[in-house]
Amino acid sequence: MIRLAETAGKLPGVVVSREYKYACSDPGQDMIVQDVRKYGLNRVVVASCSPHLHELTFRKTVATAGQNPYLFHMVNIREHVSWVTEDPEAATAKAEALVKAAVLRAAFLRELEPRRFPVNPNVLVVGGGIAGIHTALTLANANKQVYLVEREPTIGGHMAQFDKTFPTLDCAACILTPKMTAVKQHPNIHLMTYCEVGEVSGFVGSFKVKVKKYPRYIDEDKCTGCGECIEACIFKEGKTPSEFDVGLSKRKPVYLSFPQAVPPIPVIDPEACIEFKSHKCPKSCVEACGDRAAIDFTQTTREVELEVGAVVVATGFKPFDARRLPQYGYGKHPNVYTSLEVERLVNASGPTLGQVVMRDGRKPESIGVLHCIGSRDENTNRYCSRVCCMYSLKLAHLLKEKTGAHIYNFYIDMRTPGKGFEEFYKRLLEEGISCIRGKVAEVSTWPQSPAEEGKLVLRVEDTLLGAVRRIPVDMVVLSVGLEPQADSGQTGRLFNLGCSSDGWFLERHPKLAPVDTFTDGVFLAGCCQGPKDIPDTVAQGGVAAAQSLALIDKGCVEIEPVTAFIDQEICSGCQICIAMCPYTAIQFDSEKSVAALNEALCKGCGTCVAACPSGAAQQNLFLDEQLFAEVQGVLV
Amino acid sequence: MSEAFNPRIVGFFCNWCTYLAADLAGTSRMKYAPNVRVVRTMCSGRVDPQLVVWAFRNGADGVLIGGCHPGDCHYQEGNYKTLRRMGLLRTMLAQLGIEPDRLRLEWISASEGERLRDVMNEFSAQIRQLGPLETKSSVISSQSSVAQAAP
Amino acid sequence: MAKPKVAFYWCSSCGGCEEAVVDLAEGILQVVEAVDIVFWPVALDFKRRDVEAMPDGAIDVCFINGAIRMSEQEAMANLLRRKSKLVIAYGSCAWMGGIPGLANLTSKKAIFDYVYHQAPTISNGSAVEPLPRTDVPEGELELPEFYEKVKTLDQSIEVDYYLPGCPPTPKITLEAVEAILKGALPEKGSVLAGDRALCHECKANASKPEKLLIKEFKRIQEVIPDLSKCLLAQGLLCLGPVTRGGCEARCLKAGMPCTGCFGPLEKVHDYGAKALSALASIVDSRDEAELARIFDAIPDPAGTFYRYSLPASLLGGRRQVTSDK
């Protein structure tokens, strides 16, 4: 570092060059302010960490010193050099080249003003699970207008499907449904269920969002939620697997996801409804609806346009598909269940009204709960899904309570880091749950002894015992992990979000900006950012709400002036740039026969600059001469 | 060779994907070859072929352009414009005696720190194999505005 | 006041620039009336020794066309520079290397191999090649040296102004002469033509579609273009957007797409790379294979985009690789 400061000091135009350990700290920034004032510096280069971390910090420092903040350039010698280079000599040489490039580039920096835009005070929350619900309520309580968009017919998400919550064993519905009702009743929340975001344009402070509203075939304004249409449906029994009960029960073509659904407005499934298929249904539902006349078979997908200043993405997760691991026999052996199915099975309002009856009608006397299905597995997902150990213990407890069966939990490591979690684990052990450390290799139905007849046999290496065991059980519960939504890539593209290699949306900084994204004005809440339990999800939803509020209440946003501009004295009006711009920021001025750029629409990609055959289009902070100088600099 | 050839490579990385991948490789303390020197642009679509040619003229042995994956561009489709330009540029560079392999276009997303490391290593090795470019010998400096680059 | 003394000289060129002077038609009479032509090898019988005899700076304006291919041209350029107050690079070859500059895509050795050994019309039994010096019984013979690379005029001598074109049009030539006579020349180093790209003066510019995108490049012999519409929009590779205007779009009026002889604009650093960028940018495809197929219609990008400017380009020409040397 000392050598770097010395060589930098000899570069053309450099008045003062210093080495300092934490330039971003108060004394570090102070040093810069002092130097700018003392030497009358008009360019500042800081070689430290990534500009994504502290570019803004130093711009402010330079402004504090009384200089234009854009007369600053940052060199990334930490993430891009010292942390990735083995040979210290090579690292120093690389850093020297980058610093030289920055100094040469800095000479061409120009004074700029940040762009200020007003912020629309409305917020869009995408996803109506507990994360979205909590975020929406927090914002609405702060008197902001919130659009809560949920693609299912009801809000509630996965939490609504759970029976109890760990470690307190609160009933999930008891704590969730009041919040769902609050959403429905809140005057500041515009609830849009059975809707999906189709298109997003604009930028922080003024997003334009197109929402697709799928046809429910029941008019939300006219429906009173009486449910008489469901009663009256010519299907006396449901024939379609219920989405809410994960296929464990059947629903009718006209249905309410679950009794506490919000809004309490049924949906007609055109795939199942006779009227859609044959147009010959007597339409007893319409008759039942009577004067309310809420049923409308002619509805089509509509598009609604919203304008918001901030977006909170809370699109959640999907459970791992246990069919992908055929060795566990899910879908083949009827008595192999996923954890989500068991949540419904043990639930008092579930398909069996809380009676744990297996698919073959028996009550289990022994149950194996298999952890880490689709988690911590090189063949599926490498990450830990964080919640499975605890919910597996919870399910073990509930199953034992309901059936008295002997329960085995098979785990790789028992992960119980959380308030009251370890205590809960202890309690389970005291309840007599067997916990076996080992990953089950296979669930089979080939008996090797009379005791295994008619049983599901779990083959597992008990790593504490150091032996391979065969454990016959009646019922198997696969504790499936959490995965990003199947269409998370598409959602990511909508909002310009990055994904981690596992597919979870990327936060701006894993520690210091956990709900921010690389798109200003778009925040994350809940499991779409990574697996987490309900308290963490709620906390994150609160943070996302707070971040949105911080943005809105400031009233305006400052955006880095990275926009392009067109020198109309040079422009020939060839119009090549116009086809380049994805934001229609460039228009042809036919009177002057030149191109005209609308700065408010420009997002600063610079592709028009690369295309402009006259050099008339340029980009602030990325001017031709700045980049040419930088390239020259890195090569010396 | 008494002194091993140490290629000089200019990397043009887009702010949102490849640059962040390099940040991630850094925070993950992955080690890779120090040959690529990164110039940040907001989008790979800003990388004017003039900049590539300028890099070669100034002694670069290779140029690596990193953008977002197709469909994932932060600016919707800047990377497609890069794709259009760089393919044709490679053909033209070949005519100018510059092996097309010296110009590489890679889509590396913000999460692909490992891929970034691998590309850095592979490309450095590939350029090392191709040897020094030494365009300087064939360039005649000029006083006219045509070849005069900004600085 | 004495008439300004004017010289014309040609280096490596086709002679078209000389024709262009003659093309001034009646205009030449005005010129001849206004100036005193002291040196013009193609038309008047002056010799090198006549120039050498002049005092330094005796010529007011010297127009030199053609690129620098051989030592003799460079020597003459140096001589004329010394004798002239103003040197004007006349035409694209002098300014940027021009068509002769395309020889920089190959090497001296390859040129000699072909021209003196392989060309079907050559019969060179003793495999003779021109040498700068040859000893014969009568003494030593001298020939100009054939350079490894073609140079622009300003890569050899200092140039004051540039007149672009292949050849420069009568209009810009006369305007330049007028400016010189009036002493109304712009900043030294300027290119004396339009300061915007050709599209700005092209009648068809207004006809461009809202988004100028093309799916294929057509060659001029394959289509009968609609001259009221933009040729580029019709898929013809027109370099009008990249090329300096001032030529009155003469080629375009005749249905010929612009090939770029007026060279780049002030803010462009490398004509070929910029032309390539602009043209490739508007190809409407996202598929690598399809793009490759579309670009197959440009079989010689270097020759297309650096047609007039290879020696002046950032890379100057083809890199000297060991096999060339």
CSV table of C-alpha atoms in Angstrom, one decimal, chain A residues 291-440:
chain,number,residue,atom,x,y,z
A,291,ASP,CA,-80.0,-10.8,-7.8
A,292,ARG,CA,-76.4,-10.3,-6.8
A,293,ALA,CA,-75.5,-11.4,-10.3
A,294,ALA,CA,-71.9,-11.7,-9.4
A,295,ILE,CA,-71.1,-14.6,-11.7
A,296,ASP,CA,-69.8,-13.5,-15.0
A,297,PHE,CA,-68.6,-16.2,-17.5
A,298,THR,CA,-67.4,-13.6,-19.9
A,299,GLN,CA,-64.6,-12.1,-17.9
A,300,THR,CA,-61.2,-12.0,-19.5
A,301,THR,CA,-57.7,-11.1,-18.4
A,302,ARG,CA,-57.6,-7.4,-17.8
A,303,GLU,CA,-54.6,-5.1,-17.5
A,304,VAL,CA,-54.4,-2.5,-14.7
A,305,GLU,CA,-51.8,0.2,-14.7
A,306,LEU,CA,-50.3,1.3,-11.5
A,307,GLU,CA,-47.9,4.1,-10.6
A,308,VAL,CA,-45.7,3.6,-7.6
A,309,GLY,CA,-42.5,5.0,-6.1
A,310,ALA,CA,-41.2,1.9,-4.5
A,311,VAL,CA,-41.6,-1.9,-4.9
A,312,VAL,CA,-41.3,-4.6,-2.3
A,313,VAL,CA,-40.8,-8.0,-3.9
A,314,ALA,CA,-42.1,-10.7,-1.5
A,315,THR,CA,-42.7,-13.6,-3.9
A,316,GLY,CA,-41.7,-16.3,-1.5
A,317,PHE,CA,-40.5,-19.8,-2.3
A,318,LYS,CA,-41.8,-23.2,-3.6
A,319,PRO,CA,-41.3,-26.4,-1.7
A,320,PHE,CA,-38.8,-28.8,-3.2
A,321,ASP,CA,-40.4,-31.4,-5.4
A,322,ALA,CA,-39.8,-34.7,-3.6
A,323,ARG,CA,-40.3,-36.6,-6.9
A,324,ARG,CA,-36.9,-35.4,-7.9
A,325,LEU,CA,-35.4,-37.9,-5.4
A,326,PRO,CA,-37.0,-41.2,-6.4
A,327,GLN,CA,-35.1,-43.1,-3.8
A,328,TYR,CA,-37.6,-41.8,-1.2
A,329,GLY,CA,-40.5,-43.2,-3.1
A,330,TYR,CA,-42.7,-40.1,-3.0
A,331,GLY,CA,-45.5,-40.5,-5.5
A,332,LYS,CA,-44.8,-44.2,-5.6
A,333,HIS,CA,-45.4,-45.4,-2.0
A,334,PRO,CA,-48.7,-43.9,-0.9
A,335,ASN,CA,-47.6,-43.5,2.7
A,336,VAL,CA,-44.7,-41.3,1.9
A,337,TYR,CA,-45.7,-37.7,2.5
A,338,THR,CA,-44.1,-34.3,2.1
A,339,SER,CA,-43.9,-32.1,5.1
A,340,LEU,CA,-46.4,-29.6,3.6
A,341,GLU,CA,-48.9,-32.4,3.2
A,342,VAL,CA,-48.5,-33.4,6.8
A,343,GLU,CA,-49.1,-29.8,7.8
A,344,ARG,CA,-52.5,-30.1,6.2
A,345,LEU,CA,-53.0,-33.6,7.6
A,346,VAL,CA,-52.5,-32.6,11.2
A,347,ASN,CA,-54.5,-29.4,10.8
A,348,ALA,CA,-57.9,-29.4,12.5
A,349,SER,CA,-59.5,-27.8,9.5
A,350,GLY,CA,-57.5,-29.9,7.1
A,351,PRO,CA,-58.8,-32.7,4.8
A,352,THR,CA,-59.0,-35.2,7.6
A,353,LEU,CA,-60.1,-32.7,10.2
A,354,GLY,CA,-56.8,-33.3,12.0
A,355,GLN,CA,-57.0,-37.0,12.1
A,356,VAL,CA,-53.8,-38.5,10.9
A,357,VAL,CA,-55.1,-41.1,8.6
A,358,MET,CA,-52.7,-42.4,5.9
A,359,ARG,CA,-53.6,-42.8,2.3
A,360,ASP,CA,-54.3,-46.4,2.9
A,361,GLY,CA,-56.8,-45.5,5.7
A,362,ARG,CA,-54.6,-46.7,8.5
A,363,LYS,CA,-53.3,-44.8,11.5
A,364,PRO,CA,-49.5,-44.9,11.6
A,365,GLU,CA,-47.8,-46.6,14.6
A,366,SER,CA,-44.4,-45.6,13.6
A,367,ILE,CA,-43.2,-42.6,11.5
A,368,GLY,CA,-39.9,-41.6,10.0
A,369,VAL,CA,-39.3,-37.9,9.5
A,370,LEU,CA,-36.4,-37.4,6.9
A,371,HIS,CA,-34.6,-34.1,7.1
A,372,CYS,CA,-32.7,-32.3,4.4
A,373,ILE,CA,-34.8,-33.5,1.4
A,374,GLY,CA,-33.6,-31.2,-1.3
A,375,SER,CA,-31.3,-29.3,1.0
A,376,ARG,CA,-27.6,-29.7,1.8
A,377,ASP,CA,-27.4,-32.1,-1.1
A,378,GLU,CA,-24.9,-31.9,-3.9
A,379,ASN,CA,-27.4,-33.4,-6.3
A,380,THR,CA,-30.2,-30.9,-5.6
A,381,ASN,CA,-29.5,-27.9,-3.5
A,382,ARG,CA,-26.3,-27.3,-1.7
A,383,TYR,CA,-27.7,-24.7,0.8
A,384,CYS,CA,-29.4,-25.4,4.1
A,385,SER,CA,-33.1,-24.4,4.0
A,386,ARG,CA,-32.9,-23.2,7.6
A,387,VAL,CA,-36.4,-24.1,8.7
A,388,CYS,CA,-36.6,-27.8,8.1
A,389,CYS,CA,-35.0,-29.0,11.3
A,390,MET,CA,-37.3,-27.0,13.4
A,391,TYR,CA,-40.5,-27.8,11.4
A,392,SER,CA,-39.5,-31.4,11.4
A,393,LEU,CA,-39.3,-31.4,15.1
A,394,LYS,CA,-42.6,-29.5,15.2
A,395,LEU,CA,-44.3,-32.1,13.0
A,396,ALA,CA,-42.7,-34.9,15.1
A,397,HIS,CA,-44.3,-33.4,18.1
A,398,LEU,CA,-47.7,-32.9,16.4
A,399,LEU,CA,-47.7,-36.4,14.9
A,400,LYS,CA,-46.8,-37.9,18.3
A,401,GLU,CA,-49.5,-36.0,20.0
A,402,LYS,CA,-52.1,-37.0,17.5
A,403,THR,CA,-51.1,-40.6,16.9
A,404,GLY,CA,-49.0,-41.7,19.8
A,405,ALA,CA,-46.8,-43.3,17.1
A,406,HIS,CA,-43.1,-43.9,17.6
A,407,ILE,CA,-41.3,-41.2,15.7
A,408,TYR,CA,-37.8,-41.2,14.3
A,409,ASN,CA,-36.2,-38.0,13.0
A,410,PHE,CA,-33.3,-38.6,10.7
A,411,TYR,CA,-31.0,-35.6,10.5
A,412,ILE,CA,-27.5,-34.7,9.2
A,413,ASP,CA,-27.0,-32.0,11.8
A,414,MET,CA,-29.6,-30.7,14.1
A,415,ARG,CA,-29.8,-27.0,13.4
A,416,THR,CA,-31.7,-25.2,16.1
A,417,PRO,CA,-30.3,-21.7,16.2
A,418,GLY,CA,-33.0,-19.4,17.4
A,419,LYS,CA,-34.9,-18.1,20.3
A,420,GLY,CA,-36.3,-21.1,22.1
A,421,PHE,CA,-35.3,-23.5,19.4
A,422,GLU,CA,-32.8,-25.5,21.3
A,423,GLU,CA,-35.2,-25.7,24.2
A,424,PHE,CA,-37.8,-27.0,21.9
A,425,TYR,CA,-35.4,-29.7,20.6
A,426,LYS,CA,-34.7,-30.7,24.2
A,427,ARG,CA,-38.4,-31.0,24.9
A,428,LEU,CA,-38.9,-33.2,21.9
A,429,LEU,CA,-36.1,-35.5,23.1
A,430,GLU,CA,-37.8,-35.7,26.5
A,431,GLU,CA,-41.1,-36.5,24.7
A,432,GLY,CA,-39.4,-39.7,23.5
A,433,ILE,CA,-38.8,-38.8,19.8
A,434,SER,CA,-35.9,-40.8,18.4
A,435,CYS,CA,-33.4,-38.7,16.6
A,436,ILE,CA,-31.0,-40.6,14.5
A,437,ARG,CA,-28.0,-38.9,12.9
A,438,GLY,CA,-27.8,-40.1,9.4
A,439,LYS,CA,-29.2,-39.4,6.0
A,440,VAL,CA,-31.7,-42.0,4.9
